[in-house]
């Protein structure tokens, strides 16, 4: 293929939780990087040195700018790029199916400026076949042919917001090309700034790898969520059982129950796989059942809240309820698909007076209206009839929870969860913190 003379090493399309860390790592490795995003506020903020995601601070953006990074809304920057990586969101549609609107928009924008010899990689999570069946035809509207005039590949993103151990560089990168040469070209590109690159047989296998990873987690979380419900009825301490099972050095991985599932992966990605399976004419029963179980956990939180208050002689409709943590995971500000929202809605529908506390969220809205935010945490816990821990931020220590909450529902097992293998020399696990009026989901 004839190769155009590039003016930049990389254009990252979509500068969110996936694209911006990728751009940062590439820039730190010495690549000339340009960010392309549809949001003028996002690009303006980055060009002024402001980060809008948890994993990167303003100092990180400043370092990128010093290395030549720029952000723009102008797709013409693709014309001078050696490599283009698409990191746009792939949410669910209102009907629960895949919404590839951002992917198709990105494909059309790139096609207008695609040069011979360019590598185009899709990182947005989607169902098997999207790269070749959806993105390829859009890119070929440029008049260039994938596999002969330009390279096309898929590489699933593996960003875990807030993870202090694994980031872009040290998380193995799966890459699948449309052709063998496409795959080798994509692998060589990622090796410039990622430690380990794993080549899949093709784009479909790489697309499936991402869905398999998150479907595995989705199903196992549903398993322990369902066990939490019947273990409570049986009088079994599930958290202790998990701690004991986790001492087995093989054949077991610990998953924990909670108020629901959140984030950009688990509540969404398995539905992409289910959608694709349904096109074959039969259901994907594991995923559908897991979705049903995990989706009912907010209702179970409501049920346990009612029981706690009733045992104390209180009615939910006349109670003050404090929600601790409204993000989808601990110690980050990301609220995407957080189970705190459906839990809060169900409590409000029953007449509860709600306040919230979250060290990472200054303002939180429920049904479009701002919810009061507690500023003095200890006082708010002492005044609330019921405190519900929804996100296990590190500030919510067992000592704080047990000393200040009048009634406590711990949906994250802070009072029970132990590290795998936390066993005394006499063979007994560490005793959980217990106090009347404090219960674990």
XYZ file of C-alpha atoms in Angstrom:
441
model
C 0.000 0.000 0.000
C 1.104 3.580 -0.651
C 1.871 5.256 2.667
C 1.179 8.918 3.264
C 3.723 11.030 5.133
C 2.385 11.380 8.703
C 2.593 14.508 10.801
C 1.642 12.811 14.092
C 2.033 9.350 15.576
C -1.427 9.017 17.022
C -4.895 10.526 17.035
C -7.120 9.300 19.881
C -10.819 9.705 19.106
C -12.775 10.125 22.351
C -11.044 11.619 25.374
C -12.919 10.029 28.252
C -12.018 7.372 30.815
C -10.473 5.160 28.116
C -9.068 7.529 25.516
C -7.374 10.053 27.781
C -5.261 7.532 29.774
C -4.260 5.932 26.456
C -3.227 9.308 25.060
C -1.329 10.077 28.269
C 0.648 6.825 28.193
C 1.487 7.215 24.511
C 2.627 10.807 25.001
C 4.776 9.817 27.981
C 6.410 7.163 25.793
C 7.436 9.834 23.307
C 4.706 9.580 20.690
C 3.264 12.731 19.151
C -0.388 12.578 20.193
C -3.493 14.532 19.214
C -6.840 14.094 20.955
C -10.091 14.361 19.014
C -13.363 14.760 20.898
C -16.847 15.962 19.990
C -17.104 18.036 23.180
C -15.701 21.573 22.934
C -15.664 21.908 26.733
C -13.561 18.747 27.033
C -10.975 19.824 24.465
C -10.814 23.390 25.798
C -10.293 22.143 29.340
C -7.507 19.794 28.304
C -5.740 22.469 26.281
C -5.850 24.639 29.408
C -4.364 21.819 31.491
C -7.494 20.562 33.286
C -8.308 16.896 33.713
C -11.897 15.652 33.834
C -11.271 12.017 34.858
C -10.238 10.348 38.116
C -7.096 8.582 36.949
C -5.281 11.683 35.678
C -4.650 14.946 37.496
C -3.966 18.404 36.134
C -0.222 17.753 36.461
C -0.573 14.759 34.132
C -2.336 16.883 31.527
C 0.349 19.569 31.866
C 3.005 16.919 31.217
C 1.141 15.810 28.086
C 0.929 19.386 26.813
C 4.665 19.811 27.361
C 5.204 16.769 25.143
C 3.182 18.318 22.339
C -0.293 16.969 23.044
C -3.225 19.007 21.766
C -6.959 18.382 21.856
C -9.375 19.420 19.137
C -12.875 18.947 17.763
C -11.591 19.156 14.166
C -11.523 15.705 12.500
C -9.100 16.921 9.820
C -6.258 16.034 12.226
C -6.805 12.423 11.121
C -5.300 13.282 7.735
C -1.830 13.522 9.233
C -2.003 10.573 11.603
C -0.013 7.361 11.334
C -2.359 5.645 13.832
C -5.972 6.353 14.849
C -7.538 4.733 17.922
C -11.293 5.028 18.524
C -12.274 5.171 22.214
C -15.838 6.488 22.064
C -18.632 5.307 24.405
C -20.926 2.412 23.512
C -23.916 2.680 25.883
C -27.165 0.769 25.718
C -30.089 2.133 23.755
C -33.444 2.870 25.361
C -34.555 -0.596 24.236
C -31.575 -2.245 25.955
C -29.647 -3.014 22.767
C -26.297 -1.657 21.614
C -26.035 2.020 20.772
C -23.217 2.368 18.235
C -24.051 5.955 17.346
C -20.713 7.299 18.575
C -18.789 4.558 16.761
C -20.530 5.205 13.451
C -20.074 8.966 13.839
C -16.366 8.450 14.502
C -16.066 6.123 11.514
C -17.625 8.651 9.159
C -15.433 11.468 10.504
C -12.282 9.399 10.047
C -13.264 8.259 6.548
C -13.301 11.846 5.333
C -9.590 12.222 6.094
C -8.243 8.657 6.044
C -4.828 8.387 4.375
C -3.202 5.287 2.847
C -1.112 3.262 5.272
C -2.988 4.425 8.377
C -3.736 1.999 11.205
C -7.283 2.334 12.617
C -8.049 0.524 15.870
C -11.431 0.318 17.585
C -11.205 0.041 21.395
C -14.865 0.716 22.215
C -16.547 -2.354 23.708
C -19.025 -3.937 21.342
C -20.371 -7.244 20.035
C -18.302 -9.620 17.867
C -18.356 -8.528 14.242
C -18.667 -4.776 14.776
C -15.185 -3.882 13.538
C -15.650 -5.590 10.190
C -19.417 -5.356 9.744
C -20.055 -1.806 10.991
C -16.812 0.161 11.104
C -15.089 -1.225 8.020
C -17.791 -0.172 5.492
C -17.810 3.343 6.948
C -14.038 3.683 6.661
C -14.076 2.293 3.134
C -16.336 5.165 2.093
C -12.986 6.957 1.853
C -12.278 4.926 -1.289
C -9.557 2.976 0.509
C -9.813 -0.762 1.127
C -9.195 -2.240 4.579
C -6.366 -4.750 4.632
C -4.750 -3.455 1.470
C -4.871 0.360 1.625
C -5.107 0.775 5.401
C -4.857 -1.436 8.485
C -7.879 -2.243 10.661
C -7.888 -3.875 14.100
C -9.771 -4.192 17.370
C -8.222 -3.952 20.842
C -10.480 -4.115 23.916
C -9.942 -1.419 26.515
C -9.063 -2.689 29.984
C -9.195 0.516 31.982
C -10.058 0.051 35.663
C -10.688 3.535 37.104
C -9.016 4.083 40.449
C -6.805 0.992 40.226
C -3.451 1.974 41.777
C -1.650 -1.150 40.538
C -2.658 -1.692 36.929
C -2.806 1.045 34.310
C -2.400 1.333 30.560
C 1.275 0.368 30.419
C 1.315 -2.761 32.597
C -2.080 -4.256 31.706
C -1.634 -6.818 28.891
C -3.116 -5.544 25.630
C -5.174 -7.864 23.420
C -5.089 -7.036 19.711
C -6.894 -8.651 16.795
C -6.407 -7.567 13.180
C -8.717 -7.917 10.198
C -5.803 -9.597 8.435
C -2.577 -11.069 9.753
C -0.679 -7.990 8.597
C -3.236 -5.712 10.241
C -2.782 -7.586 13.512
C 1.012 -7.427 13.357
C 0.913 -3.704 12.573
C -1.428 -3.009 15.490
C 0.665 -5.134 17.860
C 3.846 -3.297 16.842
C 2.118 0.036 17.469
C 0.946 -0.866 20.992
C 4.337 -2.317 21.922
C 5.737 1.202 21.676
C 4.072 2.108 24.984
C 2.532 -1.046 26.496
C 4.591 -3.751 28.203
C 2.761 -6.865 26.999
C 0.757 -7.300 23.788
C -1.278 -10.449 23.112
C -2.376 -11.153 19.545
C -5.813 -12.672 18.994
C -6.655 -14.629 15.839
C -8.768 -11.793 14.538
C -11.068 -8.895 15.365
C -13.978 -11.109 16.427
C -11.876 -13.018 18.945
C -10.563 -9.755 20.414
C -14.102 -8.375 20.614
C -15.291 -11.553 22.330
C -12.413 -11.494 24.829
C -13.661 -8.236 26.332
C -17.238 -9.475 26.607
C -16.076 -12.754 28.126
C -14.095 -10.928 30.820
C -17.031 -8.837 31.962
C -19.693 -11.518 31.517
C -17.609 -13.733 33.810
C -17.678 -11.030 36.493
C -21.365 -10.244 35.889
C -22.453 -13.855 36.364
C -20.297 -14.455 39.444
C -21.488 -11.254 41.125
C -25.059 -12.364 40.443
C -24.268 -15.704 42.062
C -23.113 -14.157 45.349
C -25.919 -11.575 45.253
C -28.487 -14.360 45.098
C -26.633 -16.263 47.814
C -26.715 -13.144 50.019
C -30.505 -13.145 49.873
C -31.049 -16.753 50.878
C -28.095 -16.868 53.302
C -29.766 -14.117 55.301
C -32.908 -16.247 55.491
C -30.853 -19.308 56.486
C -28.910 -17.445 59.155
C -25.609 -18.015 57.329
C -22.846 -15.385 57.408
C -21.996 -15.357 53.707
C -19.054 -13.000 54.209
C -17.430 -15.472 56.573
C -18.116 -18.287 54.112
C -16.466 -16.308 51.297
C -13.467 -15.546 53.509
C -13.074 -19.226 54.317
C -13.494 -20.330 50.695
C -10.906 -17.776 49.580
C -8.216 -19.579 51.594
C -8.250 -22.318 48.938
C -5.174 -21.668 46.782
C -6.776 -22.981 43.591
C -10.173 -23.263 41.915
C -11.843 -20.306 43.643
C -11.972 -16.550 43.161
C -13.767 -14.373 45.697
C -16.662 -12.208 44.546
C -18.746 -10.149 46.957
C -22.439 -9.153 47.102
C -23.545 -5.548 46.968
C -26.431 -3.170 46.257
C -26.202 -3.774 42.502
C -23.617 -3.458 39.753
C -22.329 -0.229 38.270
C -19.685 1.289 36.058
C -19.070 1.377 32.354
C -18.581 -2.381 31.871
C -20.504 -4.933 33.925
C -24.046 -3.483 33.646
C -23.605 -2.871 29.913
C -21.102 -5.140 28.154
C -22.812 -8.524 28.736
C -25.922 -7.100 27.091
C -23.918 -6.628 23.897
C -23.114 -10.320 23.897
C -26.718 -11.216 24.713
C -27.867 -9.026 21.803
C -25.567 -10.805 19.374
C -26.618 -14.247 20.593
C -30.290 -13.308 20.144
C -29.608 -12.546 16.466
C -28.827 -16.259 16.145
C -32.328 -17.097 17.307
C -31.914 -18.173 20.936
C -31.450 -16.485 24.329
C -28.250 -16.199 26.340
C -29.810 -17.443 29.554
C -26.835 -16.974 31.868
C -26.530 -13.277 31.044
C -30.254 -12.634 31.188
C -30.581 -14.339 34.579
C -27.537 -12.492 35.940
C -29.009 -9.216 34.761
C -32.312 -10.019 36.476
C -30.634 -10.915 39.781
C -28.283 -7.924 39.858
C -31.058 -5.530 38.827
C -33.233 -6.572 41.774
C -30.570 -5.858 44.396
C -31.737 -2.241 44.961
C -35.141 -3.679 45.877
C -33.450 -6.043 48.312
C -31.636 -3.081 49.889
C -35.037 -1.427 50.325
C -36.420 -4.593 51.915
C -33.540 -4.852 54.393
C -33.893 -1.144 55.212
C -37.581 -1.588 55.992
C -36.793 -4.573 58.237
C -34.107 -2.692 60.163
C -36.354 0.286 60.779
C -39.355 -1.866 61.670
C -37.280 -3.771 64.242
C -36.427 -0.393 65.791
C -40.084 0.680 65.830
C -39.638 3.177 63.000
C -41.470 3.682 59.717
C -39.432 4.367 56.566
C -41.916 7.041 55.514
C -41.051 9.063 58.616
C -37.346 8.270 58.750
C -34.211 10.199 57.876
C -31.893 8.056 55.780
C -28.243 8.876 55.101
C -26.630 7.311 52.027
C -22.860 6.855 52.203
C -21.189 6.820 48.792
C -22.966 7.403 45.491
C -20.226 6.414 43.005
C -20.131 2.959 41.469
C -16.868 1.903 43.162
C -14.656 3.043 46.008
C -12.423 6.102 46.060
C -13.304 7.521 42.642
C -15.831 10.113 41.451
C -17.283 8.019 38.608
C -21.068 7.692 38.968
C -21.823 5.777 35.766
C -24.585 3.222 36.330
C -24.134 3.513 40.100
C -26.637 1.378 42.042
C -26.966 4.290 44.486
C -29.453 5.938 42.114
C -32.054 3.135 41.968
C -31.641 2.531 45.711
C -32.294 6.210 46.433
C -35.305 6.305 44.103
C -36.901 3.328 45.834
C -36.328 4.836 49.277
C -37.733 8.192 48.173
C -40.810 6.517 46.687
C -41.522 5.074 50.131
C -41.368 8.514 51.704
C -37.890 8.490 53.260
C -36.131 11.825 53.808
C -32.750 11.405 52.116
C -29.357 12.991 52.509
C -26.067 11.729 51.136
C -22.363 11.921 51.823
C -19.587 11.228 49.347
C -16.083 12.700 49.588
C -15.756 12.606 45.798
C -19.135 14.041 44.757
C -19.985 17.650 45.577
C -23.475 17.562 44.060
C -25.742 14.606 43.432
C -29.157 14.689 41.804
C -32.093 12.368 42.162
C -34.817 12.606 39.524
C -33.232 15.863 38.386
C -33.331 17.487 41.809
C -30.240 18.036 44.002
C -30.143 15.919 47.146
C -28.891 17.504 50.397
C -25.213 16.697 51.011
C -23.987 16.100 54.562
C -20.900 18.123 55.404
C -20.355 16.947 58.987
C -20.280 13.172 58.537
C -20.275 12.131 62.189
C -23.144 14.457 63.027
C -25.131 13.322 59.988
C -24.742 9.680 61.005
C -25.789 10.444 64.564
C -28.903 12.288 63.379
C -30.011 9.788 60.723
C -32.496 7.122 61.693
C -30.740 4.791 59.250
C -27.348 4.965 57.543
C -26.856 2.874 54.400
C -23.319 2.263 53.184
C -23.562 1.970 49.382
C -19.956 2.571 48.320
C -17.018 1.471 50.423
C -14.858 4.594 50.182
C -11.800 4.269 52.413
C -13.042 7.076 54.694
C -15.913 4.849 55.822
C -13.953 2.779 58.337
C -15.528 0.108 60.553
C -14.716 2.236 63.603
C -16.482 5.297 62.160
C -19.521 3.279 61.085
C -20.043 1.424 64.326
C -19.395 4.386 66.629
C -21.638 6.964 64.980
C -24.470 5.264 63.056
C -27.646 4.677 65.050
C -28.806 1.999 62.614
C -26.464 0.770 59.865
C -27.017 -1.313 56.740
C -23.618 -2.198 55.298
C -24.176 -3.286 51.682
C -20.450 -3.639 50.933
C -19.349 -5.851 53.807
C -16.959 -3.355 55.367
C -17.791 -4.879 58.753
C -17.290 -8.424 57.443
C -14.928 -8.447 54.490
C -11.515 -9.940 55.187
C -8.507 -10.350 52.916
C -8.204 -13.794 51.404
C -6.289 -15.976 53.840
C -6.811 -13.724 56.870
C -6.674 -16.627 59.297
C -5.193 -16.757 62.804
C -2.581 -19.364 63.751
C -5.297 -21.311 65.540
C -7.168 -21.628 62.229
C -9.978 -19.183 63.012
C -10.756 -16.214 60.817
C -10.601 -12.732 62.258
C -13.811 -12.022 64.174
C -16.098 -9.548 62.385
C -17.060 -6.313 64.043
C -20.550 -6.661 65.447
C -22.888 -4.225 67.118
C -26.611 -4.180 67.703
C -28.303 -2.233 64.928
C -25.451 -2.742 62.455
C -26.083 -5.429 59.829
C -24.393 -6.521 56.635
C -26.366 -7.118 53.432
